[in-house]
Short mmCIF file of C-alpha atoms and ligand atoms in Angstrom, two decimals:
data_model
loop_
_atom_site.label_atom_id
_atom_site.label_comp_id
_atom_site.label_asym_id
_atom_site.label_seq_id
_atom_site.Cartn_x
_atom_site.Cartn_y
_atom_site.Cartn_z
CA MET A 1 17.88 -102.23 13.92
CA ASP A 2 16.21 -100.18 16.73
CA SER A 3 18.34 -99.00 19.59
CA GLY A 4 17.27 -99.81 23.14
CA LYS A 5 16.54 -103.33 24.25
CA ARG A 6 18.37 -105.98 22.27
CA LYS A 7 16.08 -108.04 20.08
CA ARG A 8 15.80 -111.77 20.62
CA VAL A 9 16.57 -113.91 17.58
CA PHE A 10 15.67 -117.59 17.23
CA SER A 11 16.32 -119.93 14.33
CA GLY A 12 16.86 -123.63 13.80
CA ILE A 13 18.51 -125.97 11.34
CA GLN A 14 17.55 -129.61 10.82
CA PRO A 15 20.24 -132.29 10.95
CA SER A 16 18.47 -134.06 8.11
CA GLY A 17 21.69 -134.35 6.12
CA GLY A 18 24.91 -132.39 5.79
CA LEU A 19 24.19 -128.65 5.72
CA SER A 20 24.14 -127.08 2.29
CA LEU A 21 25.20 -123.86 0.64
CA ALA A 22 21.47 -122.99 0.58
CA ASN A 23 21.25 -123.29 4.35
CA TYR A 24 24.27 -121.00 4.55
CA ALA A 25 22.79 -118.47 2.12
CA GLY A 26 19.30 -118.35 3.58
CA ALA A 27 20.14 -118.74 7.23
CA LEU A 28 23.65 -119.29 8.60
CA ARG A 29 25.31 -116.21 7.19
CA ASN A 30 22.55 -114.05 8.68
CA PHE A 31 22.88 -115.82 12.03
CA LYS A 32 26.50 -114.74 11.98
CA ALA A 33 25.65 -111.12 11.25
CA LEU A 34 22.87 -110.93 13.85
CA GLN A 35 24.90 -112.37 16.73
CA TYR A 36 26.64 -109.03 17.30
CA GLU A 37 23.50 -106.93 17.70
CA CYS A 38 20.90 -109.34 19.10
CA ASP A 39 20.43 -111.99 21.78
CA CYS A 40 20.47 -115.09 19.62
CA VAL A 41 19.23 -118.62 20.21
CA PHE A 42 20.33 -121.13 17.56
CA CYS A 43 18.99 -124.64 17.69
CA VAL A 44 19.74 -127.90 15.91
CA VAL A 45 16.15 -129.02 15.43
CA ASP A 46 16.58 -132.76 15.64
CA LEU A 47 12.90 -133.38 16.47
CA HIS A 48 11.99 -131.78 13.14
CA ALA A 49 14.42 -134.06 11.31
CA ILE A 50 12.57 -137.21 12.41
CA THR A 51 9.44 -136.18 10.50
CA VAL A 52 11.28 -138.00 7.71
CA ARG A 53 12.71 -141.45 8.46
CA GLN A 54 16.34 -141.22 9.67
CA GLU A 55 18.93 -143.92 10.33
CA PRO A 56 19.73 -143.50 14.06
CA ASP A 57 23.52 -143.56 13.69
CA VAL A 58 23.41 -141.21 10.69
CA LEU A 59 21.14 -138.83 12.58
CA GLN A 60 23.56 -138.77 15.50
CA ARG A 61 26.49 -138.03 13.21
CA ASN A 62 24.56 -135.35 11.34
CA THR A 63 23.55 -133.74 14.62
CA TYR A 64 27.14 -133.40 15.85
CA GLU A 65 28.13 -132.17 12.40
CA ALA A 66 25.34 -129.58 12.27
CA LEU A 67 26.56 -128.04 15.52
CA ALA A 68 30.19 -128.20 14.34
CA ILE A 69 29.37 -126.47 11.06
CA MET A 70 27.38 -123.75 12.81
CA LEU A 71 30.41 -123.06 14.98
CA ALA A 72 32.72 -123.28 11.97
CA CYS A 73 30.59 -120.66 10.20
CA GLY A 74 31.50 -118.25 12.96
CA LEU A 75 28.71 -118.58 15.52
CA ASP A 76 30.13 -117.91 18.95
CA PRO A 77 28.78 -120.17 21.73
CA GLU A 78 29.74 -117.57 24.35
CA ARG A 79 27.64 -114.96 22.63
CA ASN A 80 24.71 -117.16 21.52
CA ILE A 81 22.66 -119.94 23.06
CA MET A 82 23.34 -123.03 20.92
CA PHE A 83 21.66 -126.33 21.73
CA MET A 84 19.82 -129.45 20.57
CA GLN A 85 16.04 -129.18 20.40
CA SER A 86 15.47 -132.62 21.99
CA HIS A 87 17.50 -131.59 25.05
CA VAL A 88 14.82 -129.08 26.06
CA PRO A 89 11.52 -130.92 26.55
CA ALA A 90 9.57 -127.63 26.62
CA HIS A 91 9.63 -127.67 22.79
CA ALA A 92 7.53 -130.81 22.57
CA GLU A 93 5.26 -129.61 25.38
CA MET A 94 4.67 -126.23 23.76
CA ALA A 95 3.90 -127.94 20.46
CA TRP A 96 1.16 -129.95 22.16
CA ILE A 97 -0.42 -126.83 23.62
CA LEU A 98 -0.28 -125.01 20.28
CA ASN A 99 -1.76 -128.06 18.52
CA CYS A 100 -4.93 -127.35 20.44
CA TYR A 101 -5.09 -123.87 18.89
CA THR A 102 -4.23 -124.85 15.31
CA TYR A 103 -6.77 -125.90 12.67
CA CYS A 104 -6.13 -128.92 10.46
CA GLY A 105 -7.03 -126.78 7.45
CA GLU A 106 -4.15 -124.41 8.23
CA LEU A 107 -1.63 -127.23 8.25
CA GLY A 108 -3.06 -128.94 5.17
CA ARG A 109 -2.32 -125.78 3.14
CA MET A 110 1.40 -125.78 3.93
CA THR A 111 3.54 -126.05 0.80
CA GLN A 112 6.32 -127.94 2.55
CA PHE A 113 3.84 -130.53 3.83
CA LYS A 114 2.48 -131.04 0.32
CA GLU A 115 5.98 -131.31 -1.20
CA LYS A 116 7.32 -133.65 1.46
CA SER A 117 4.16 -135.79 1.37
CA ASP A 118 4.77 -136.28 -2.35
CA ARG A 119 8.45 -137.01 -1.80
CA HIS A 120 7.84 -139.40 1.12
CA SER A 121 4.49 -140.86 0.10
CA GLU A 122 5.24 -144.08 2.01
CA ASN A 123 5.51 -142.15 5.27
CA VAL A 124 3.08 -139.22 5.46
CA ASN A 125 3.12 -139.17 9.25
CA VAL A 126 1.37 -136.88 11.73
CA GLY A 127 4.71 -135.28 12.66
CA LEU A 128 5.22 -134.13 9.08
CA PHE A 129 1.75 -132.55 9.15
CA ASP A 130 2.44 -130.98 12.54
CA TYR A 131 5.94 -129.72 11.71
CA PRO A 132 4.89 -126.03 11.54
CA VAL A 133 3.32 -126.19 15.01
CA LEU A 134 6.51 -127.57 16.54
CA MET A 135 8.34 -124.75 14.75
CA ALA A 136 5.91 -122.18 16.15
CA GLY A 137 6.58 -123.60 19.62
CA ASP A 138 10.35 -123.33 19.09
CA ILE A 139 10.04 -119.68 18.20
CA LEU A 140 7.41 -118.58 20.69
CA LEU A 141 9.10 -120.21 23.70
CA TYR A 142 11.99 -117.75 23.44
CA LYS A 143 9.91 -114.54 23.16
CA THR A 144 11.48 -114.17 19.76
CA ASP A 145 11.37 -110.85 17.92
CA ILE A 146 13.21 -111.88 14.75
CA VAL A 147 13.50 -115.19 12.89
CA PRO A 148 16.22 -115.31 10.20
CA VAL A 149 15.12 -117.91 7.63
CA GLY A 150 15.11 -118.65 3.93
CA ALA A 151 12.02 -117.82 1.86
CA ASP A 152 10.79 -121.43 2.07
CA GLN A 153 9.99 -120.92 5.75
CA LYS A 154 7.90 -117.77 5.27
CA GLN A 155 4.60 -119.64 5.30
CA HIS A 156 5.52 -121.49 8.50
CA LEU A 157 6.51 -118.25 10.12
CA GLU A 158 3.15 -116.73 9.20
CA LEU A 159 1.52 -119.56 11.13
CA SER A 160 3.75 -118.86 14.17
CA ARG A 161 2.55 -115.27 14.05
CA ASP A 162 -1.09 -116.29 13.68
CA LEU A 163 -0.85 -118.67 16.62
CA ALA A 164 0.75 -116.04 18.86
CA ILE A 165 -1.95 -113.52 17.94
CA ARG A 166 -4.70 -116.11 18.41
CA PHE A 167 -3.38 -117.08 21.85
CA ASN A 168 -3.00 -113.45 22.92
CA ASN A 169 -6.53 -112.65 21.75
CA ILE A 170 -7.94 -115.39 23.95
CA TYR A 171 -5.75 -115.04 27.04
CA GLY A 172 -4.29 -111.52 26.89
CA ASP A 173 -0.74 -110.55 25.96
CA THR A 174 1.42 -113.60 26.55
CA LEU A 175 3.41 -114.43 23.42
CA ILE A 176 5.60 -112.16 21.30
CA VAL A 177 4.58 -112.01 17.63
CA PRO A 178 7.81 -112.71 15.67
CA GLU A 179 8.98 -111.01 12.48
CA PRO A 180 10.71 -112.88 9.64
CA TYR A 181 14.20 -111.79 8.55
CA ILE A 182 14.61 -112.94 4.97
CA PRO A 183 17.69 -111.85 3.01
CA GLU A 184 17.32 -110.02 -0.32
CA VAL A 185 19.81 -112.26 -2.10
CA GLY A 186 20.14 -115.93 -1.20
CA ALA A 187 16.69 -116.39 0.35
CA ARG A 188 15.89 -119.09 -2.16
CA ILE A 189 18.84 -120.92 -3.63
CA MET A 190 17.66 -123.34 -6.26
CA SER A 191 18.60 -126.90 -7.17
CA LEU A 192 21.61 -127.00 -9.51
CA GLN A 193 19.88 -129.70 -11.53
CA GLU A 194 16.28 -128.46 -11.52
CA PRO A 195 16.49 -124.71 -11.01
CA GLU A 196 12.69 -124.40 -10.69
CA LYS A 197 12.83 -126.15 -7.31
CA LYS A 198 14.72 -125.16 -4.18
CA MET A 199 18.10 -126.57 -3.28
CA SER A 200 17.51 -129.15 -0.58
CA LYS A 201 20.09 -131.06 1.43
CA SER A 202 17.94 -134.19 1.26
CA ASP A 203 17.54 -134.18 -2.55
CA GLU A 204 18.18 -137.68 -3.85
CA ASN A 205 20.35 -136.26 -6.64
CA GLU A 206 23.58 -135.17 -4.96
CA ASN A 207 24.48 -133.00 -7.96
CA ALA A 208 21.50 -130.81 -7.05
CA TYR A 209 23.14 -129.33 -3.95
CA ILE A 210 26.49 -128.20 -2.62
CA LEU A 211 27.29 -129.31 0.88
CA LEU A 212 29.32 -126.97 3.04
CA VAL A 213 31.82 -129.81 3.46
CA ASP A 214 32.07 -130.78 -0.22
CA PRO A 215 35.74 -130.92 -1.32
CA PRO A 216 36.85 -128.33 -3.92
CA ASP A 217 36.87 -130.78 -6.85
CA VAL A 218 33.31 -131.87 -6.02
CA ILE A 219 32.17 -128.24 -5.85
CA ARG A 220 33.81 -127.53 -9.22
CA ARG A 221 32.20 -130.59 -10.79
CA LYS A 222 28.71 -129.82 -9.45
CA ILE A 223 28.84 -126.21 -10.65
CA LYS A 224 30.18 -127.25 -14.05
CA ARG A 225 27.21 -129.61 -14.41
CA ALA A 226 24.67 -127.04 -13.19
CA VAL A 227 21.73 -126.66 -15.55
CA THR A 228 21.63 -123.29 -17.32
CA ASP A 229 20.25 -122.59 -20.83
CA SER A 230 21.59 -122.13 -24.35
CA ASP A 231 21.60 -118.32 -24.28
CA ASN A 232 25.19 -117.94 -22.98
CA ARG A 233 24.46 -114.47 -21.47
CA VAL A 234 25.04 -113.84 -17.77
CA VAL A 235 22.00 -111.70 -16.98
CA TYR A 236 19.65 -111.86 -14.00
CA LEU A 237 16.28 -112.69 -15.53
CA ASP A 238 13.41 -114.83 -14.21
CA GLU A 239 13.30 -116.75 -17.47
CA LYS A 240 16.89 -117.86 -16.84
CA PRO A 241 16.50 -119.55 -13.42
CA GLY A 242 19.70 -121.60 -13.64
CA VAL A 243 21.85 -118.55 -14.43
CA GLN A 244 19.99 -116.43 -11.91
CA ASN A 245 20.74 -119.04 -9.27
CA LEU A 246 24.47 -119.18 -10.06
CA MET A 247 24.56 -115.38 -9.95
CA SER A 248 22.99 -115.44 -6.47
CA ILE A 249 25.55 -118.01 -5.38
CA TYR A 250 28.34 -115.82 -6.78
CA SER A 251 26.89 -112.79 -5.01
CA ILE A 252 26.78 -114.58 -1.66
CA SER A 253 30.28 -115.94 -2.10
CA THR A 254 31.94 -112.69 -3.16
CA GLY A 255 29.70 -110.04 -1.61
CA MET A 256 29.23 -108.51 -5.10
CA LYS A 257 25.93 -106.93 -6.13
CA ILE A 258 23.97 -108.42 -9.03
CA PRO A 259 24.45 -105.45 -11.44
CA ASP A 260 28.22 -105.62 -10.86
CA ILE A 261 28.17 -109.33 -11.62
CA GLU A 262 26.32 -108.68 -14.88
CA LYS A 263 29.01 -106.15 -15.73
CA GLU A 264 31.88 -108.52 -14.89
CA PHE A 265 30.52 -111.15 -17.28
CA GLU A 266 29.13 -108.82 -19.96
CA THR A 267 31.50 -110.16 -22.58
CA LYS A 268 32.00 -113.64 -21.17
CA GLY A 269 30.09 -116.88 -21.61
CA TYR A 270 28.94 -119.60 -19.24
CA GLY A 271 32.27 -121.48 -19.26
CA ILE A 272 34.22 -118.67 -17.60
CA PHE A 273 31.24 -117.72 -15.45
CA LYS A 274 30.90 -121.21 -14.02
CA ASP A 275 34.65 -121.45 -13.37
CA ARG A 276 34.56 -118.20 -11.38
CA VAL A 277 31.45 -119.18 -9.45
CA ALA A 278 33.12 -122.46 -8.51
CA GLU A 279 36.32 -120.72 -7.40
CA ALA A 280 34.35 -118.19 -5.35
CA VAL A 281 32.46 -120.97 -3.55
CA VAL A 282 35.69 -122.92 -2.93
CA GLU A 283 37.24 -119.78 -1.47
CA LEU A 284 34.21 -119.05 0.72
CA LEU A 285 34.03 -122.58 2.09
CA GLY A 286 37.77 -123.24 2.54
CA PRO A 287 38.16 -121.60 5.98
CA ILE A 288 34.80 -123.01 7.14
CA GLN A 289 35.90 -126.52 6.15
CA ASP A 290 39.25 -126.17 7.95
CA GLU A 291 37.51 -125.07 11.12
CA PHE A 292 34.87 -127.78 10.76
CA ALA A 293 37.49 -130.55 10.43
CA HIS A 294 39.04 -129.49 13.68
CA LEU A 295 35.74 -129.00 15.60
CA VAL A 296 33.95 -132.14 14.48
CA ALA A 297 36.75 -134.31 15.84
CA ASP A 298 36.28 -132.80 19.29
CA ARG A 299 33.05 -134.33 20.56
CA LYS A 300 33.85 -133.36 24.14
CA TYR A 301 33.88 -129.72 23.15
CA LEU A 302 30.69 -130.05 21.09
CA GLU A 303 28.97 -131.72 24.05
CA SER A 304 30.11 -128.94 26.38
CA VAL A 305 28.60 -126.36 24.00
CA MET A 306 25.27 -128.21 23.72
CA LYS A 307 25.10 -128.81 27.48
CA ALA A 308 25.66 -125.17 28.39
CA GLY A 309 23.26 -124.11 25.62
CA ALA A 310 20.49 -126.45 26.78
CA GLU A 311 20.75 -125.17 30.35
CA LYS A 312 20.37 -121.55 29.26
CA ALA A 313 17.64 -122.36 26.74
CA GLU A 314 15.68 -124.36 29.29
CA CYS A 315 15.55 -121.44 31.73
CA ILE A 316 13.93 -119.17 29.15
CA ALA A 317 11.66 -121.83 27.66
CA GLN A 318 10.36 -123.03 31.03
CA LYS A 319 9.33 -119.52 32.03
CA THR A 320 7.26 -119.06 28.88
CA LEU A 321 5.75 -122.50 29.18
CA ALA A 322 4.77 -121.93 32.82
CA LYS A 323 3.08 -118.68 31.84
CA VAL A 324 1.22 -120.40 29.01
CA TYR A 325 0.08 -123.26 31.30
CA GLU A 326 -1.15 -120.77 33.86
CA LYS A 327 -3.08 -118.72 31.29
CA ILE A 328 -4.79 -121.83 29.97
CA GLY A 329 -5.78 -122.99 33.46
CA LEU A 330 -3.41 -125.92 34.00
CA LEU A 331 -2.59 -126.33 37.69
CA PRO A 332 1.02 -125.72 38.74
CA ARG A 333 2.70 -128.85 40.14
CA PRO A 334 2.55 -128.56 43.95
CA LYS A 335 6.01 -127.99 45.48
N1 AQP B 401 17.05 -123.44 -0.96
C1 AQP B 401 17.19 -122.63 0.09
N2 AQP B 401 17.59 -121.35 -0.10
C2 AQP B 401 17.76 -120.51 0.97
N3 AQP B 401 17.56 -120.90 2.25
C3 AQP B 401 17.20 -122.17 2.47
N4 AQP B 401 16.95 -122.87 3.59
C4 AQP B 401 16.62 -124.14 3.28
N5 AQP B 401 16.65 -124.31 1.94
C5 AQP B 401 17.00 -123.11 1.42
C6 AQP B 401 16.99 -122.29 4.93
O1 AQP B 401 17.92 -123.01 5.72
C7 AQP B 401 17.45 -123.01 7.08
C8 AQP B 401 17.52 -124.39 7.61
O2 AQP B 401 16.65 -125.22 6.89
P1 AQP B 401 16.19 -126.58 7.54
O3 AQP B 401 17.38 -127.39 7.82
O4 AQP B 401 15.37 -126.31 8.70
O5 AQP B 401 15.28 -127.32 6.56
P2 AQP B 401 14.68 -127.04 5.17
O6 AQP B 401 14.18 -125.67 5.04
O7 AQP B 401 13.68 -128.09 4.92
O8 AQP B 401 16.00 -127.19 4.32
P3 AQP B 401 16.45 -128.31 3.38
O9 AQP B 401 17.91 -128.10 3.11
O10 AQP B 401 15.55 -128.33 2.20
O11 AQP B 401 16.29 -129.61 4.24
P4 AQP B 401 15.48 -130.91 3.92
O12 AQP B 401 16.01 -131.35 2.58
O13 AQP B 401 15.80 -131.84 5.01
O14 AQP B 401 14.04 -130.55 3.87
C9 AQP B 401 16.04 -122.43 7.07
O15 AQP B 401 16.09 -121.10 7.51
C10 AQP B 401 15.66 -122.49 5.64
O16 AQP B 401 14.75 -121.47 5.30
#
């Protein structure tokens, strides 16, 4: 990373279920690494989660748990701004403004919208369609330089960039054009049951994903049942998506490089491989789970983190929003 001014990082995680190993691989572990060299803003994006129907009490629980797991993964609330999206109204306001600069055609092309419309055909709501604009608002409000995300969010991030450029072209330099930060390994962890599709925390088949809070025996069982192939060779090839996926999971869990993993299992079959992957995941998640158990029980502490985070986030977000309003020609509220 460049020396000089510290870069601003923004990223969010939806409380649309318990957070998964995929969320850890694509996002959380990079949040942890970036917090030491950048000014980071990490948000539990609860407004995004309601684009799919949520039970209110489950959403509340998931929201507390999302913050607790982020902290348990090693994110430091003294170092980073950590807050709930719905606590800072500027996110919804910025989304409205950006809506007026986004074309329906751009949103209709979004892969996630198409996938989620198929999955939730009874509830293809405007929020689901508009999801990428809200996300662009989240990012642009914080003058974000870098957005650590999994590969599934690349298309949405492209839109954030396009909207910033479009706005700047009309009104002069106002918004920072953000860059994606997508890891080489772990950017796209796949479903354990259908390795052609991404691992998703809201998959209706719970064997398809590993939750960060899954107990060790559940993790072992899910990995044992993971779909592979009949080849019995641990090699990283596109035509072996199930094996490739388990190798990525092993790499994230142990820090080993893919060629070294191939070497380790050169003479071993899937049985031993799966056992070792499972043990590596159990070992990775053990300390996170211990910390989570302790944090999640302390709602007072979680609320103090989200309160302090929202206050800091609001200061930054309001400044950007005021600038945007002014550029567009909206009158400031008389004092
Ligand atoms: N399969 C994945 N592999 C790597 N990274 C992933 N991420 C999501 N799935 C994978 C990354 O995790 C961060 C948080 O994601 P999110 O909570 O905002 O929602 P999502 O991308 O829609 O993730 P899910 O788990 O699939 O949630 P649901 O099932 O609710 O839609 C993002 O950085 C994302 O890239």
